């Protein structure tokens, strides 16, 4: 019985030219997007590792110079391009790709790819994630809107129910029929996705990314289940196929198209993040109250001097067994760290609260929850961007500390004339960053996960009650 | 869903009584108005649209106010700072003792004055219709501090923002017009004739002494008019309240918006009509129109943009870092040689007495100049590639009118690519002038004079002329007008062949 129903649905749906055109376009767009981003990700990865190697060579081959000059020369950190970003590049186009790690300063990440793109790119690039989040639900609507309403309108519902088909069986048949059509698109799409990932990084990396990739797949499947349930629920309740279609299209537009932009505006209005000027001014003000490692005339430096003299039990700086300039630099860094910790923490927590506003909007537009989870799995959400910038900053602090420590121990009276050799440069390990595991990401996105699961439960329940009350008229 | 299940007479009963005389258009329009207000779905869509327009207007005005406030703050900060530096200089002008340290903020030293003390902000006022279109304004910082550092350090226009918000962009009137307005037109127009046919009233209409074209015209006037009026009220209201008319180019920009939005609505009305002329059900029409919308508004712009990026890829900023390091390592190694060569080429800038080739400030400058010279073609490459991409888009904009609408709305609003590129170029030129003013004095080891203070280069933003704006948008507007006329003609021809039954 069920098999007959599925076969009937499959035949009817695949005979519909609109379904064929839409499914074909989705596969074509998905294939094109995956191929293009596989090439892009591969290029970005090789570019970054080349740049890392080159700037590392620059660092270790520095001539003998004062360690503080080397700290000013600095090191560059490049944001890695995760392989799964080829499925969802998330905030990557709008996040800085690199930063200069130098003495005294925590620089922001610079060089957003979007800066070098046209305004047209802002209308929305057609990445794989856009196709999955926007176009696949449309396909679901097109194959499901008439499921019950169409039978009702053409009078065949009366016949079906009169034959003694249980509404539940009918609903199962419809749901499986719709799912079969969807699978016909999703299976080749999955193959394409795996091929793209292998192409971008080789089979070894696929295994490492497998937990994230599988979770990514599950998230999208749950999202499609929600759409199938909503579409069948609406179709079960609608009097005509037209009204089912028009209301589903309305929901699709409002949630898929409007919700992200409105959520972005709302979050900006509810949580004000500082502008570039406000942020820089706040940091500058914090510093003007503190000490400056370059300027021993400063009052705070005087206090430091007194403290150090007392600590070593000597009367003048020349009697110190260590170099005072190095100690002053240490103190300057420590003060700077406290300023940057405070201000960057404020900035990121403002962004976090903005994201919470979005999770709130996701309660009415589940696509927002799916987006958050999708970016999370791909490694391209704001939380992982922050985690990376934090790691880079910790690395900066460590290598600047190593430079100042060498100055303190070895400069003696030579002060800034003291020169360290290449041995010191190679003692600084290269910067490396390991992406967090699946559990960490799910913990960050638990709000979105809860919203998505709630949507699955509620939409299925809603579809079931709609089917139970199925009326032939 | 729709309340139009009750077959409504298409021609007013009074018109039926007036035997053999075509009803006046006004009467048809009045009747169509009644039909529209009875259509629950169309009405919901229109009201939702109006509410979203209001939301976009308020957001836009708030955004405009914040931008203006930040720029005012920045300019005030500069005036206060420069006044205090001038005052400190006046007190020190005749003091010939050397400064406390080479890094001291001494208003007599050109290095300190040019790099920090009097470093000016180059600011860009919000474009004339800033409140109507966010465009690239959330990516670009409209204030840049001009110092004597290198070009790649100074000419940085990145705004600080949550990348997630940048990814989604805001919801503003330009987005409402571009993405939403066509959908609202579809919502009120997908059943234009199909519904009449489904209810059997189309046959009734066609048996009356009135041409279908005329009835259709009344429908278009009412349905299009409502959407047009709502959009115009939001646009003009936002523009007037945010002071667009007082801004340079405000009037021209607003006129361009009115024209383009009118054409855009006309295109979608014509598309609705054209689809309705086919003998399909209203549900099929709705699907077909949404598919057209998806192709024109979502897929085509993304594909054209992807093609432009593929044809003229932006240079890599990651690679640039390596090149920059290499250039600066090479220049640093040749510092003494470069400085010697410089004083050889510019004997007029040599300080009195013997030349110190180890002088920190002069060496730093000559090394920086060498790096900037090496990097200039690379840095110029970013703007050049973007301009090349823009040309590709311009060439392919006939693929979808949405591309032309988007480009024109942003360019007229002053938040598009062209104005921000002009800003970046102006900053680059101003930075060069500012740097050279102080470099001459640093090389010559001269101190600042009262005359120097009076002659400091001043930032001045000059807005493009109305003619230049017109020339920028003219090709896109022409394409839009052609598309509108073409689609309308096709629709009218199709409607002439309409038959009362499917």
PDB file of N, CA and C in Angstrom, chain A residues 363-427:
ATOM      1  N   UNK A 363      13.394  31.828  16.834  1.00  0.00           N
ATOM      2  CA  UNK A 363      12.192  31.178  17.351  1.00  0.00           C
ATOM      3  C   UNK A 363      11.059  31.284  16.327  1.00  0.00           C
ATOM      4  N   UNK A 364      11.024  32.398  15.564  1.00  0.00           N
ATOM      5  CA  UNK A 364      10.003  32.495  14.515  1.00  0.00           C
ATOM      6  C   UNK A 364      10.561  32.164  13.132  1.00  0.00           C
ATOM      7  N   UNK A 365      11.881  32.145  12.968  1.00  0.00           N
ATOM      8  CA  UNK A 365      12.477  31.853  11.661  1.00  0.00           C
ATOM      9  C   UNK A 365      13.602  30.836  11.846  1.00  0.00           C
ATOM     10  N   UNK A 366      13.268  29.529  11.753  1.00  0.00           N
ATOM     11  CA  UNK A 366      14.271  28.499  12.094  1.00  0.00           C
ATOM     12  C   UNK A 366      15.511  28.552  11.212  1.00  0.00           C
ATOM     13  N   UNK A 367      15.397  29.203  10.044  1.00  0.00           N
ATOM     14  CA  UNK A 367      16.565  29.244   9.168  1.00  0.00           C
ATOM     15  C   UNK A 367      17.734  29.934   9.877  1.00  0.00           C
ATOM     16  N   UNK A 368      17.438  30.843  10.801  1.00  0.00           N
ATOM     17  CA  UNK A 368      18.515  31.529  11.527  1.00  0.00           C
ATOM     18  C   UNK A 368      19.274  30.554  12.420  1.00  0.00           C
ATOM     19  N   UNK A 369      18.537  29.615  13.030  1.00  0.00           N
ATOM     20  CA  UNK A 369      19.202  28.616  13.862  1.00  0.00           C
ATOM     21  C   UNK A 369      20.052  27.694  12.995  1.00  0.00           C
ATOM     22  N   UNK A 370      19.500  27.323  11.839  1.00  0.00           N
ATOM     23  CA  UNK A 370      20.241  26.445  10.936  1.00  0.00           C
ATOM     24  C   UNK A 370      21.514  27.132  10.445  1.00  0.00           C
ATOM     25  N   UNK A 371      21.390  28.421  10.122  1.00  0.00           N
ATOM     26  CA  UNK A 371      22.570  29.179   9.667  1.00  0.00           C
ATOM     27  C   UNK A 371      23.653  29.161  10.733  1.00  0.00           C
ATOM     28  N   UNK A 372      23.251  29.427  11.977  1.00  0.00           N
ATOM     29  CA  UNK A 372      24.230  29.483  13.054  1.00  0.00           C
ATOM     30  C   UNK A 372      24.932  28.136  13.200  1.00  0.00           C
ATOM     31  N   UNK A 373      24.144  27.041  13.156  1.00  0.00           N
ATOM     32  CA  UNK A 373      24.735  25.719  13.310  1.00  0.00           C
ATOM     33  C   UNK A 373      25.610  25.359  12.110  1.00  0.00           C
ATOM     34  N   UNK A 374      25.147  25.740  10.937  1.00  0.00           N
ATOM     35  CA  UNK A 374      25.888  25.432   9.717  1.00  0.00           C
ATOM     36  C   UNK A 374      27.257  26.127   9.733  1.00  0.00           C
ATOM     37  N   UNK A 375      27.257  27.403  10.085  1.00  0.00           N
ATOM     38  CA  UNK A 375      28.533  28.131  10.185  1.00  0.00           C
ATOM     39  C   UNK A 375      29.406  27.516  11.272  1.00  0.00           C
ATOM     40  N   UNK A 376      28.775  27.135  12.357  1.00  0.00           N
ATOM     41  CA  UNK A 376      29.528  26.539  13.460  1.00  0.00           C
ATOM     42  C   UNK A 376      30.246  25.277  13.011  1.00  0.00           C
ATOM     43  N   UNK A 377      29.511  24.396  12.328  1.00  0.00           N
ATOM     44  CA  UNK A 377      30.116  23.146  11.868  1.00  0.00           C
ATOM     45  C   UNK A 377      31.201  23.413  10.833  1.00  0.00           C
ATOM     46  N   UNK A 378      30.954  24.412   9.967  1.00  0.00           N
ATOM     47  CA  UNK A 378      31.939  24.724   8.928  1.00  0.00           C
ATOM     48  C   UNK A 378      33.163  25.431   9.520  1.00  0.00           C
ATOM     49  N   UNK A 379      33.054  25.893  10.759  1.00  0.00           N
ATOM     50  CA  UNK A 379      34.176  26.601  11.387  1.00  0.00           C
ATOM     51  C   UNK A 379      34.253  28.057  10.980  1.00  0.00           C
ATOM     52  N   UNK A 380      33.111  28.621  10.548  1.00  0.00           N
ATOM     53  CA  UNK A 380      33.147  29.990  10.052  1.00  0.00           C
ATOM     54  C   UNK A 380      32.166  30.884  10.805  1.00  0.00           C
ATOM     55  N   UNK A 381      31.901  30.558  12.086  1.00  0.00           N
ATOM     56  CA  UNK A 381      31.010  31.439  12.847  1.00  0.00           C
ATOM     57  C   UNK A 381      31.844  32.435  13.667  1.00  0.00           C
ATOM     58  N   UNK A 382      31.153  33.369  14.313  1.00  0.00           N
ATOM     59  CA  UNK A 382      31.855  34.433  15.039  1.00  0.00           C
ATOM     60  C   UNK A 382      32.608  33.855  16.242  1.00  0.00           C
ATOM     61  N   UNK A 383      32.018  32.826  16.892  1.00  0.00           N
ATOM     62  CA  UNK A 383      32.659  32.259  18.079  1.00  0.00           C
ATOM     63  C   UNK A 383      34.040  31.696  17.737  1.00  0.00           C
ATOM     64  N   UNK A 384      34.123  30.999  16.601  1.00  0.00           N
ATOM     65  CA  UNK A 384      35.413  30.414  16.229  1.00  0.00           C
ATOM     66  C   UNK A 384      36.377  31.464  15.695  1.00  0.00           C
ATOM     67  N   UNK A 385      35.848  32.532  15.120  1.00  0.00           N
ATOM     68  CA  UNK A 385      36.682  33.664  14.704  1.00  0.00           C
ATOM     69  C   UNK A 385      37.325  34.282  15.950  1.00  0.00           C
ATOM     70  N   UNK A 386      36.501  34.473  16.980  1.00  0.00           N
ATOM     71  CA  UNK A 386      37.020  35.038  18.209  1.00  0.00           C
ATOM     72  C   UNK A 386      38.063  34.109  18.836  1.00  0.00           C
ATOM     73  N   UNK A 387      37.764  32.812  18.842  1.00  0.00           N
ATOM     74  CA  UNK A 387      38.688  31.858  19.439  1.00  0.00           C
ATOM     75  C   UNK A 387      40.040  31.946  18.742  1.00  0.00           C
ATOM     76  N   UNK A 388      40.009  32.097  17.416  1.00  0.00           N
ATOM     77  CA  UNK A 388      41.268  32.205  16.689  1.00  0.00           C
ATOM     78  C   UNK A 388      42.008  33.500  17.027  1.00  0.00           C
ATOM     79  N   UNK A 389      41.278  34.620  17.053  1.00  0.00           N
ATOM     80  CA  UNK A 389      41.965  35.895  17.337  1.00  0.00           C
ATOM     81  C   UNK A 389      42.525  35.872  18.764  1.00  0.00           C
ATOM     82  N   UNK A 390      41.825  35.218  19.692  1.00  0.00           N
ATOM     83  CA  UNK A 390      42.338  35.101  21.062  1.00  0.00           C
ATOM     84  C   UNK A 390      43.642  34.305  21.083  1.00  0.00           C
ATOM     85  N   UNK A 391      43.662  33.209  20.295  1.00  0.00           N
ATOM     86  CA  UNK A 391      44.871  32.383  20.255  1.00  0.00           C
ATOM     87  C   UNK A 391      46.045  33.185  19.692  1.00  0.00           C
ATOM     88  N   UNK A 392      45.776  33.966  18.648  1.00  0.00           N
ATOM     89  CA  UNK A 392      46.834  34.777  18.043  1.00  0.00           C
ATOM     90  C   UNK A 392      47.351  35.793  19.058  1.00  0.00           C
ATOM     91  N   UNK A 393      46.432  36.372  19.835  1.00  0.00           N
ATOM     92  CA  UNK A 393      46.828  37.370  20.828  1.00  0.00           C
ATOM     93  C   UNK A 393      47.669  36.729  21.931  1.00  0.00           C
ATOM     94  N   UNK A 394      47.302  35.525  22.371  1.00  0.00           N
ATOM     95  CA  UNK A 394      48.103  34.832  23.392  1.00  0.00           C
ATOM     96  C   UNK A 394      49.516  34.584  22.866  1.00  0.00           C
ATOM     97  N   UNK A 395      49.596  34.187  21.602  1.00  0.00           N
ATOM     98  CA  UNK A 395      50.895  33.951  20.980  1.00  0.00           C
ATOM     99  C   UNK A 395      51.705  35.243  20.956  1.00  0.00           C
ATOM    100  N   UNK A 396      51.065  36.363  20.602  1.00  0.00           N
ATOM    101  CA  UNK A 396      51.753  37.652  20.575  1.00  0.00           C
ATOM    102  C   UNK A 396      52.343  37.959  21.950  1.00  0.00           C
ATOM    103  N   UNK A 397      51.529  37.759  22.976  1.00  0.00           N
ATOM    104  CA  UNK A 397      51.989  38.095  24.325  1.00  0.00           C
ATOM    105  C   UNK A 397      53.200  37.243  24.692  1.00  0.00           C
ATOM    106  N   UNK A 398      53.152  35.958  24.304  1.00  0.00           N
ATOM    107  CA  UNK A 398      54.267  35.070  24.654  1.00  0.00           C
ATOM    108  C   UNK A 398      55.549  35.482  23.955  1.00  0.00           C
ATOM    109  N   UNK A 399      55.462  35.809  22.667  1.00  0.00           N
ATOM    110  CA  UNK A 399      56.730  36.097  21.991  1.00  0.00           C
ATOM    111  C   UNK A 399      57.264  37.470  22.376  1.00  0.00           C
ATOM    112  N   UNK A 400      56.369  38.416  22.638  1.00  0.00           N
ATOM    113  CA  UNK A 400      56.848  39.730  23.091  1.00  0.00           C
ATOM    114  C   UNK A 400      57.468  39.583  24.485  1.00  0.00           C
ATOM    115  N   UNK A 401      56.875  38.726  25.307  1.00  0.00           N
ATOM    116  CA  UNK A 401      57.427  38.472  26.639  1.00  0.00           C
ATOM    117  C   UNK A 401      58.837  37.889  26.519  1.00  0.00           C
ATOM    118  N   UNK A 402      58.999  36.934  25.584  1.00  0.00           N
ATOM    119  CA  UNK A 402      60.313  36.305  25.399  1.00  0.00           C
ATOM    120  C   UNK A 402      61.356  37.355  25.004  1.00  0.00           C
ATOM    121  N   UNK A 403      60.949  38.301  24.150  1.00  0.00           N
ATOM    122  CA  UNK A 403      61.882  39.350  23.717  1.00  0.00           C
ATOM    123  C   UNK A 403      62.263  40.236  24.905  1.00  0.00           C
ATOM    124  N   UNK A 404      61.257  40.658  25.664  1.00  0.00           N
ATOM    125  CA  UNK A 404      61.530  41.556  26.802  1.00  0.00           C
ATOM    126  C   UNK A 404      62.347  40.853  27.877  1.00  0.00           C
ATOM    127  N   UNK A 405      62.080  39.544  28.049  1.00  0.00           N
ATOM    128  CA  UNK A 405      62.810  38.782  29.057  1.00  0.00           C
ATOM    129  C   UNK A 405      64.290  38.686  28.676  1.00  0.00           C
ATOM    130  N   UNK A 406      64.556  38.470  27.398  1.00  0.00           N
ATOM    131  CA  UNK A 406      65.937  38.416  26.928  1.00  0.00           C
ATOM    132  C   UNK A 406      66.636  39.754  27.176  1.00  0.00           C
ATOM    133  N   UNK A 407      65.899  40.819  26.918  1.00  0.00           N
ATOM    134  CA  UNK A 407      66.412  42.185  27.154  1.00  0.00           C
ATOM    135  C   UNK A 407      66.735  42.355  28.634  1.00  0.00           C
ATOM    136  N   UNK A 408      65.809  41.962  29.503  1.00  0.00           N
ATOM    137  CA  UNK A 408      66.012  42.128  30.943  1.00  0.00           C
ATOM    138  C   UNK A 408      67.251  41.370  31.417  1.00  0.00           C
ATOM    139  N   UNK A 409      67.384  40.132  30.967  1.00  0.00           N
ATOM    140  CA  UNK A 409      68.471  39.288  31.469  1.00  0.00           C
ATOM    141  C   UNK A 409      69.812  39.641  30.852  1.00  0.00           C
ATOM    142  N   UNK A 410      69.840  40.015  29.588  1.00  0.00           N
ATOM    143  CA  UNK A 410      71.112  40.077  28.870  1.00  0.00           C
ATOM    144  C   UNK A 410      71.553  41.461  28.422  1.00  0.00           C
ATOM    145  N   UNK A 411      70.664  42.462  28.447  1.00  0.00           N
ATOM    146  CA  UNK A 411      71.068  43.755  27.867  1.00  0.00           C
ATOM    147  C   UNK A 411      72.098  44.464  28.741  1.00  0.00           C
ATOM    148  N   UNK A 412      72.008  44.280  30.038  1.00  0.00           N
ATOM    149  CA  UNK A 412      72.961  44.950  30.925  1.00  0.00           C
ATOM    150  C   UNK A 412      72.885  46.457  30.740  1.00  0.00           C
ATOM    151  N   UNK A 413      74.040  47.110  30.662  1.00  0.00           N
ATOM    152  CA  UNK A 413      74.036  48.562  30.531  1.00  0.00           C
ATOM    153  C   UNK A 413      73.898  49.019  29.099  1.00  0.00           C
ATOM    154  N   UNK A 414      73.959  48.061  28.180  1.00  0.00           N
ATOM    155  CA  UNK A 414      73.865  48.444  26.764  1.00  0.00           C
ATOM    156  C   UNK A 414      72.468  48.951  26.419  1.00  0.00           C
ATOM    157  N   UNK A 415      71.481  48.602  27.260  1.00  0.00           N
ATOM    158  CA  UNK A 415      70.100  49.029  27.019  1.00  0.00           C
ATOM    159  C   UNK A 415      69.648  48.714  25.581  1.00  0.00           C
ATOM    160  N   UNK A 416      69.164  49.729  24.884  1.00  0.00           N
ATOM    161  CA  UNK A 416      68.633  49.493  23.540  1.00  0.00           C
ATOM    162  C   UNK A 416      69.728  49.313  22.487  1.00  0.00           C
ATOM    163  N   UNK A 417      70.997  49.452  22.915  1.00  0.00           N
ATOM    164  CA  UNK A 417      72.113  49.186  21.986  1.00  0.00           C
ATOM    165  C   UNK A 417      72.431  47.685  21.957  1.00  0.00           C
ATOM    166  N   UNK A 418      71.931  46.951  22.950  1.00  0.00           N
ATOM    167  CA  UNK A 418      72.176  45.504  23.034  1.00  0.00           C
ATOM    168  C   UNK A 418      71.572  44.805  21.825  1.00  0.00           C
ATOM    169  N   UNK A 419      72.305  43.841  21.300  1.00  0.00           N
ATOM    170  CA  UNK A 419      71.793  43.097  20.143  1.00  0.00           C
ATOM    171  C   UNK A 419      71.705  41.602  20.453  1.00  0.00           C
ATOM    172  N   UNK A 420      70.580  41.013  20.163  1.00  0.00           N
ATOM    173  CA  UNK A 420      70.427  39.562  20.319  1.00  0.00           C
ATOM    174  C   UNK A 420      70.682  38.907  18.961  1.00  0.00           C
ATOM    175  N   UNK A 421      71.024  37.612  18.995  1.00  0.00           N
ATOM    176  CA  UNK A 421      71.373  36.945  17.741  1.00  0.00           C
ATOM    177  C   UNK A 421      70.196  36.103  17.233  1.00  0.00           C
ATOM    178  N   UNK A 422      70.432  35.457  16.098  1.00  0.00           N
ATOM    179  CA  UNK A 422      69.373  34.653  15.472  1.00  0.00           C
ATOM    180  C   UNK A 422      68.886  33.520  16.371  1.00  0.00           C
ATOM    181  N   UNK A 423      69.760  33.077  17.305  1.00  0.00           N
ATOM    182  CA  UNK A 423      69.351  31.985  18.199  1.00  0.00           C
ATOM    183  C   UNK A 423      68.067  32.348  18.931  1.00  0.00           C
ATOM    184  N   UNK A 424      67.938  33.636  19.284  1.00  0.00           N
ATOM    185  CA  UNK A 424      66.725  34.067  19.994  1.00  0.00           C
ATOM    186  C   UNK A 424      65.505  33.990  19.080  1.00  0.00           C
ATOM    187  N   UNK A 425      65.681  34.367  17.822  1.00  0.00           N
ATOM    188  CA  UNK A 425      64.512  34.376  16.919  1.00  0.00           C
ATOM    189  C   UNK A 425      63.982  32.963  16.734  1.00  0.00           C
ATOM    190  N   UNK A 426      64.907  31.979  16.583  1.00  0.00           N
ATOM    191  CA  UNK A 426      64.427  30.605  16.340  1.00  0.00           C
ATOM    192  C   UNK A 426      63.827  29.991  17.599  1.00  0.00           C
ATOM    193  N   UNK A 427      64.157  30.589  18.772  1.00  0.00           N
ATOM    194  CA  UNK A 427      63.570  30.054  20.006  1.00  0.00           C
ATOM    195  C   UNK A 427      62.055  30.294  20.056  1.00  0.00           C
TER     196      UNK A 427
END
